[in-house]
JSON list of C-alpha atoms in Angstrom, two decimals:
[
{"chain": "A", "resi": 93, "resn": "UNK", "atom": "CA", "xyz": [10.99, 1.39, 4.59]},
{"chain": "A", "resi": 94, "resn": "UNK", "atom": "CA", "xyz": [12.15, -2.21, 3.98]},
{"chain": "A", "resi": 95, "resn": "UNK", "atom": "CA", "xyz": [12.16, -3.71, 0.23]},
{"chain": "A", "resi": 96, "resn": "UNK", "atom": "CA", "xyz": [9.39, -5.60, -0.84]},
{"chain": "A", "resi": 97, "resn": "UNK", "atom": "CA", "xyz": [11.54, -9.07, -0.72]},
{"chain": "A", "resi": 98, "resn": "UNK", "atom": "CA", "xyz": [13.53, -7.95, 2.39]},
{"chain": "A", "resi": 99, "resn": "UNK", "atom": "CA", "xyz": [9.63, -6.85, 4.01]},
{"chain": "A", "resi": 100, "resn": "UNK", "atom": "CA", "xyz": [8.36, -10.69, 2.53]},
{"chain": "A", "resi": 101, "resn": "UNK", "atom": "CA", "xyz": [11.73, -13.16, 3.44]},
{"chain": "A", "resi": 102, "resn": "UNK", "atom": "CA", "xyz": [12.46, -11.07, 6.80]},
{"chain": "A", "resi": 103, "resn": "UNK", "atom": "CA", "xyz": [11.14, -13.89, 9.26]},
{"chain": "A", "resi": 104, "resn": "UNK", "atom": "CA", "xyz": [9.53, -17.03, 8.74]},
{"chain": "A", "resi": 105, "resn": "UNK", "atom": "CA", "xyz": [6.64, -15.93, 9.81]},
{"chain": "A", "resi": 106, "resn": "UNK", "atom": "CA", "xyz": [3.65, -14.19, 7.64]},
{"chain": "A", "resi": 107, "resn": "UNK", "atom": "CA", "xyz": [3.56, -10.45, 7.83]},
{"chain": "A", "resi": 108, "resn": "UNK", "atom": "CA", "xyz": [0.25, -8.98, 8.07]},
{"chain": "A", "resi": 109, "resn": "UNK", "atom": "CA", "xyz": [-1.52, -5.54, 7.96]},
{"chain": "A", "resi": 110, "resn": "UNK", "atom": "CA", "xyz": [-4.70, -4.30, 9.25]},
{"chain": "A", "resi": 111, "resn": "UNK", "atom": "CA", "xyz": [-6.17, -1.20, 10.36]},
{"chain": "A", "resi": 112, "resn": "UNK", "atom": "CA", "xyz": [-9.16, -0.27, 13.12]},
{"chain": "A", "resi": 113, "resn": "UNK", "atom": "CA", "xyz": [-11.17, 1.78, 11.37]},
{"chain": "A", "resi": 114, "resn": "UNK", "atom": "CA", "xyz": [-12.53, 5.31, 13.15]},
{"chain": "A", "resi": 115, "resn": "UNK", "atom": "CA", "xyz": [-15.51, 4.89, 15.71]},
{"chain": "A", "resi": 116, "resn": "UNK", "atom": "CA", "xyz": [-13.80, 1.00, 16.76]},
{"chain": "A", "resi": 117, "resn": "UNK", "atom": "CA", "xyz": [-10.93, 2.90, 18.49]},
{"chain": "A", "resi": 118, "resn": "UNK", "atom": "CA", "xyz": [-12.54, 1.59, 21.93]},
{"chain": "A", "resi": 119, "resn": "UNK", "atom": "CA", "xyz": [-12.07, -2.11, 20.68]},
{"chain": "A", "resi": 120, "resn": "UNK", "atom": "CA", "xyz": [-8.35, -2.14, 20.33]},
{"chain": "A", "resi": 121, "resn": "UNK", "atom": "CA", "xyz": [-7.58, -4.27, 23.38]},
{"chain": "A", "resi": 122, "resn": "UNK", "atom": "CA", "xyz": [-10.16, -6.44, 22.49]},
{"chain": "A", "resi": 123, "resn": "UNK", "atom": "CA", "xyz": [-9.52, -6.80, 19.14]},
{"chain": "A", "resi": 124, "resn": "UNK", "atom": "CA", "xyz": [-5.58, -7.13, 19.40]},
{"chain": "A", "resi": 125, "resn": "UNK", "atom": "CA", "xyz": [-6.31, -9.70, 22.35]},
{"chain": "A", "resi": 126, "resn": "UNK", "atom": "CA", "xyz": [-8.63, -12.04, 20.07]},
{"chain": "A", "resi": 127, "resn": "UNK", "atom": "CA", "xyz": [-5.75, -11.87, 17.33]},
{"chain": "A", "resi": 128, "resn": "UNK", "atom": "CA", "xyz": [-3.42, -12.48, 20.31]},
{"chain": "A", "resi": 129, "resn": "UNK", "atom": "CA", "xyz": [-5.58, -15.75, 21.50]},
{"chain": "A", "resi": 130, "resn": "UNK", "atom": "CA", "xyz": [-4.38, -16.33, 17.31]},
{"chain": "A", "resi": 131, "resn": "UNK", "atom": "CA", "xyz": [-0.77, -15.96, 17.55]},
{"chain": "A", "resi": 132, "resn": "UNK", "atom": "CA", "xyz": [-1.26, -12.97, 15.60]},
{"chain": "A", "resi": 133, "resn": "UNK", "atom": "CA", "xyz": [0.75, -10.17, 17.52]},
{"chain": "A", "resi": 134, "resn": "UNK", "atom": "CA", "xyz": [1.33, -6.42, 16.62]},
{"chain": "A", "resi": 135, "resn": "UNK", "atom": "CA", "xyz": [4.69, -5.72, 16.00]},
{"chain": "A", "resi": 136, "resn": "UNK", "atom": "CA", "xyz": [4.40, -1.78, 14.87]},
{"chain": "A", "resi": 137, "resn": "UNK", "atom": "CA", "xyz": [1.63, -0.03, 15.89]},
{"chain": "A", "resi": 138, "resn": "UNK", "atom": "CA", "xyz": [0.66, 3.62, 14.81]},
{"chain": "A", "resi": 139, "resn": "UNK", "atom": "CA", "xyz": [-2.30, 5.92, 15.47]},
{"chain": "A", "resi": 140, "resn": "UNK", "atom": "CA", "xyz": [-3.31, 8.66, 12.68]},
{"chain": "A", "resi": 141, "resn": "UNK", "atom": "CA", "xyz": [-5.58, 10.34, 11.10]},
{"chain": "A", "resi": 142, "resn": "UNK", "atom": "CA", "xyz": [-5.23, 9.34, 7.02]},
{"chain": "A", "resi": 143, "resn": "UNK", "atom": "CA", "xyz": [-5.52, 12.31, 4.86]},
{"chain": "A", "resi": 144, "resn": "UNK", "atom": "CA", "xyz": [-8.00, 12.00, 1.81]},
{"chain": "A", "resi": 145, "resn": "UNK", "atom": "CA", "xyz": [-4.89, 11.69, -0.58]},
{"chain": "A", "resi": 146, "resn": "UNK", "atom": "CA", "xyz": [-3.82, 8.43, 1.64]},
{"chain": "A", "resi": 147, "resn": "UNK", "atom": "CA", "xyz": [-6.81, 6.93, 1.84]},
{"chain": "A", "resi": 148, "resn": "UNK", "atom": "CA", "xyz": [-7.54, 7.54, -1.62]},
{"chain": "A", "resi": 149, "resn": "UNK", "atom": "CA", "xyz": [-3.94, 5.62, -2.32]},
{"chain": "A", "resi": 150, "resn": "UNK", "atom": "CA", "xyz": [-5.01, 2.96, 0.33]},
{"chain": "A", "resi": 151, "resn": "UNK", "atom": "CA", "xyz": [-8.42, 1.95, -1.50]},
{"chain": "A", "resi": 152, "resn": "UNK", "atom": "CA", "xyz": [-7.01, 2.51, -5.06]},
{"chain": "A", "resi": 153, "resn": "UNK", "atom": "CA", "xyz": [-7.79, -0.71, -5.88]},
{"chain": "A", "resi": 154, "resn": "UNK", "atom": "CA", "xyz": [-11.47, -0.13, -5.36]},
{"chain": "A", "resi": 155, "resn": "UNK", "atom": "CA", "xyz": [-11.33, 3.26, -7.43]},
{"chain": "A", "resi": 156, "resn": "UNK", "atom": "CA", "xyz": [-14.08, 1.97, -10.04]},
{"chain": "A", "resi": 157, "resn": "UNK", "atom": "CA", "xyz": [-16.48, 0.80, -7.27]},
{"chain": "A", "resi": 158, "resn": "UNK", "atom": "CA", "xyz": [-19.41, 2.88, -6.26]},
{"chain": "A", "resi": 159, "resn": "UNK", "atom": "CA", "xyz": [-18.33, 3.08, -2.24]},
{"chain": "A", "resi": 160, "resn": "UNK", "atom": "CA", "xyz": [-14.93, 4.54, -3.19]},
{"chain": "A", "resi": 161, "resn": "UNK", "atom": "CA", "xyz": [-15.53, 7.65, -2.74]},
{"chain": "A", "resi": 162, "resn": "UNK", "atom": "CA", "xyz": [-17.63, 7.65, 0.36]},
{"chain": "A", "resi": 163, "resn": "UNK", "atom": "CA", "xyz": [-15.07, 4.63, 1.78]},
{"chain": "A", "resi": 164, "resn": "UNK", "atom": "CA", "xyz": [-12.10, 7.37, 1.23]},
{"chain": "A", "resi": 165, "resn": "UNK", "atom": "CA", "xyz": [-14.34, 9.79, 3.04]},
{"chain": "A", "resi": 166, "resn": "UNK", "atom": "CA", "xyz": [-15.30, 7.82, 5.66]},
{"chain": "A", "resi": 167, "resn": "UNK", "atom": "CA", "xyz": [-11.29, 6.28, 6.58]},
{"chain": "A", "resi": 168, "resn": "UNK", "atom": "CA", "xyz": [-10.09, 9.94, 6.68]},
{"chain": "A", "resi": 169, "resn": "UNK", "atom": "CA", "xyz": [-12.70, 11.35, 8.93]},
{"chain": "A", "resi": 170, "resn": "UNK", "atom": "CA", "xyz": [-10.97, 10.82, 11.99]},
{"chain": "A", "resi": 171, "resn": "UNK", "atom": "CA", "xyz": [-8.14, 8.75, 13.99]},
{"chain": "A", "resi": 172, "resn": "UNK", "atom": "CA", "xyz": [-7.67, 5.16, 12.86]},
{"chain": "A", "resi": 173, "resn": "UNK", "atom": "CA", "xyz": [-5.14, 2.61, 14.13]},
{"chain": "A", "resi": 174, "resn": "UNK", "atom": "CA", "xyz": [-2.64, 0.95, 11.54]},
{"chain": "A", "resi": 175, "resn": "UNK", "atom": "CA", "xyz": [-0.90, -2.04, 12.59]},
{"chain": "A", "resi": 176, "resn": "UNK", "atom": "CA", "xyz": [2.09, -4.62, 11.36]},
{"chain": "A", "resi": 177, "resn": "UNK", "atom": "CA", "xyz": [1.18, -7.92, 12.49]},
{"chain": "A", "resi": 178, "resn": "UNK", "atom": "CA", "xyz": [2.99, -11.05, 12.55]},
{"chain": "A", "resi": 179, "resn": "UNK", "atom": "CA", "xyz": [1.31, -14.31, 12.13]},
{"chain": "A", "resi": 180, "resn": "UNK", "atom": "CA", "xyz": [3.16, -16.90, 14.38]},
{"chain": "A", "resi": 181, "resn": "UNK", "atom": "CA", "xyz": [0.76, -19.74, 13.41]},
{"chain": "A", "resi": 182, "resn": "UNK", "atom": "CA", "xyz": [-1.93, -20.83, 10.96]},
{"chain": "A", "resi": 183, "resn": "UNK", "atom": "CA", "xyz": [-4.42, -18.24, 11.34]},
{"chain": "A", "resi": 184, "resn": "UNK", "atom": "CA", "xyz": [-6.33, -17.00, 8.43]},
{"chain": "A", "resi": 185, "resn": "UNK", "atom": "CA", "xyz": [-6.71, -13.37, 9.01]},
{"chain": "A", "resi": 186, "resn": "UNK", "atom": "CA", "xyz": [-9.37, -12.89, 6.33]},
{"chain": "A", "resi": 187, "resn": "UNK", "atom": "CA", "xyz": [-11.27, -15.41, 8.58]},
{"chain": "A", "resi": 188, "resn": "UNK", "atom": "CA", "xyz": [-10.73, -13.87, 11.52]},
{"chain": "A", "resi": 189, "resn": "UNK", "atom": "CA", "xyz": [-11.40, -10.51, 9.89]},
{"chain": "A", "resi": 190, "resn": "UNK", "atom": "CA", "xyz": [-15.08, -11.80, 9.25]},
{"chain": "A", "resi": 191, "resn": "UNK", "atom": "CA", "xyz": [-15.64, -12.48, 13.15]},
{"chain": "A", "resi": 192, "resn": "UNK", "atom": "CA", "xyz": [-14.34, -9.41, 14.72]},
{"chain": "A", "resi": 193, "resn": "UNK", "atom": "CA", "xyz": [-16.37, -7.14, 11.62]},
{"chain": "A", "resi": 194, "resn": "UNK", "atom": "CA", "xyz": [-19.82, -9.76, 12.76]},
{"chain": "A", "resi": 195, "resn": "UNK", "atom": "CA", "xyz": [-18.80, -8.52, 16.47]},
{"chain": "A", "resi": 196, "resn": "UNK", "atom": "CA", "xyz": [-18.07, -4.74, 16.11]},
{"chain": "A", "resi": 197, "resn": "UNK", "atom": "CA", "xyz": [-19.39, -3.79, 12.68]},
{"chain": "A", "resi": 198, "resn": "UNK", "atom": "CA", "xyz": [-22.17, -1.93, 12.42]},
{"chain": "A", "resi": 199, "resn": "UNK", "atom": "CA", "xyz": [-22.51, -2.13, 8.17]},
{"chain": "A", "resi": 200, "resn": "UNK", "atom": "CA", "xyz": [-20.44, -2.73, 5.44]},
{"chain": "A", "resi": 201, "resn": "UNK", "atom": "CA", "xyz": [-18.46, 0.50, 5.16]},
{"chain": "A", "resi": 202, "resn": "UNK", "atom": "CA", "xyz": [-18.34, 1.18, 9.24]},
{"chain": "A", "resi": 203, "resn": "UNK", "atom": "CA", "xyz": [-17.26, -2.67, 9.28]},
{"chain": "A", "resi": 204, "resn": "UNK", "atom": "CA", "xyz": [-14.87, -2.04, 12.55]},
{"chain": "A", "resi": 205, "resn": "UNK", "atom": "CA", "xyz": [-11.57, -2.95, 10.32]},
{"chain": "A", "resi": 206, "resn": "UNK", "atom": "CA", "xyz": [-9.57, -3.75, 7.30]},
{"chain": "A", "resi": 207, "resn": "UNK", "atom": "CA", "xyz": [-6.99, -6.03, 6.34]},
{"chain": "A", "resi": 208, "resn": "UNK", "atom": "CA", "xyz": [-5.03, -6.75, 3.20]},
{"chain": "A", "resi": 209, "resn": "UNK", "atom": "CA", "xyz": [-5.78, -10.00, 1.39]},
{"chain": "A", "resi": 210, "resn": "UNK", "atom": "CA", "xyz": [-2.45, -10.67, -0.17]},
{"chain": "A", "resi": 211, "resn": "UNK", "atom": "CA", "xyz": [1.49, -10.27, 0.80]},
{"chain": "A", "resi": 212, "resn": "UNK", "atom": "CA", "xyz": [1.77, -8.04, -1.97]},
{"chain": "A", "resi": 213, "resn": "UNK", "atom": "CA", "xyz": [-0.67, -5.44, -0.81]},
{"chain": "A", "resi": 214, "resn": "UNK", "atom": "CA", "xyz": [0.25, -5.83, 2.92]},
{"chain": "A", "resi": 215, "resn": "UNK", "atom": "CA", "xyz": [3.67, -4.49, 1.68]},
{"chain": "A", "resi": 216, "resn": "UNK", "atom": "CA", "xyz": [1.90, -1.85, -0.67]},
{"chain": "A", "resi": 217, "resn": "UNK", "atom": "CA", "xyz": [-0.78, -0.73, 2.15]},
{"chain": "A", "resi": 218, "resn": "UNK", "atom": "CA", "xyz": [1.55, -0.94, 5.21]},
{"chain": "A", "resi": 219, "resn": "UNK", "atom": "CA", "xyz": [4.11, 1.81, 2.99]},
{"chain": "A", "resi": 220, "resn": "UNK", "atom": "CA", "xyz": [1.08, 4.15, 2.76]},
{"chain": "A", "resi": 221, "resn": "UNK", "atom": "CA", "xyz": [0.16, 3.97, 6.47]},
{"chain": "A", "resi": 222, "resn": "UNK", "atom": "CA", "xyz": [3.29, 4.34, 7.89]},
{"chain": "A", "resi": 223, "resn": "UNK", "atom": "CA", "xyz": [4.58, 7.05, 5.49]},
{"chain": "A", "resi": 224, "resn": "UNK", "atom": "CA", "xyz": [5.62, 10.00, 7.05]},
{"chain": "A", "resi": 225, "resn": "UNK", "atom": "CA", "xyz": [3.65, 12.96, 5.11]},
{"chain": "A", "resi": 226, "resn": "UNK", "atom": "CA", "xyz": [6.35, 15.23, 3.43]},
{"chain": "A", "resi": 227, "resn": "UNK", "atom": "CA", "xyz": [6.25, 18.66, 5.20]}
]
């Protein structure tokens, strides 16, 4: 994986990272064409299942919060789609975020998807997606 600065300067453009969560699977299209409609466009794609120790990593952040555990349950309960985005405009993702979850979501766990809210964890989040798991 790419350095933190060489991951940030690469392009221009904003790098972004978001995942469909499971049970949304059937709204990728839609979902990548409304971030499309954006100028936000995948650029690395990858479907998984997370493993509790991943998702765990994922949502450290959140470790003190009361949904923690059952959010770590929840992502690693089946497949979930991980994506490397690159914002070719102005587009606030975290805005965008809010419409697709008011379309799909069903509550505020089973929300349809997540995105990181800062360069820093894009970088950090994207690393523990795409890792490969050591064998």
């Amino acid at each position: 994986m790419k350095s933190l600065a060489e991951f940030i300067t690469e392009s221009q453009n904003k790098r972004e990272f978001m995942i469909i969560k499971p049970e949304f699977l059937q709204y990728r299209n839609e979902i990548i064409e409304f971030l499309k409609q954006h100028n936000i466009i995948p650029i690395q794609e990858l479907r998984k299942t997370l493993t509790l120790s991943e998702a765990k990593k994922l949502y450290k952040p959140h470790s003190k919060e009361d949904f923690y555990g059952n959010l770590c349950k929840y992502m690693s309960s089946g497949d979930s789609i991980g994506f490397i985005l690159c914002n070719y405009g102005n587009a606030n993702l975290l805005e965008l975020k809010d419409q697709i979850r008011d379309k799909y979501g069903v509550d505020e766990m089973r929300n349809a998807i997540h995105s990181s809210d800062s360069g820093l964890n894009v970088y950090r989040e994207s690393k523990i997606y795409f890792s490969t798991p050591k064998a």
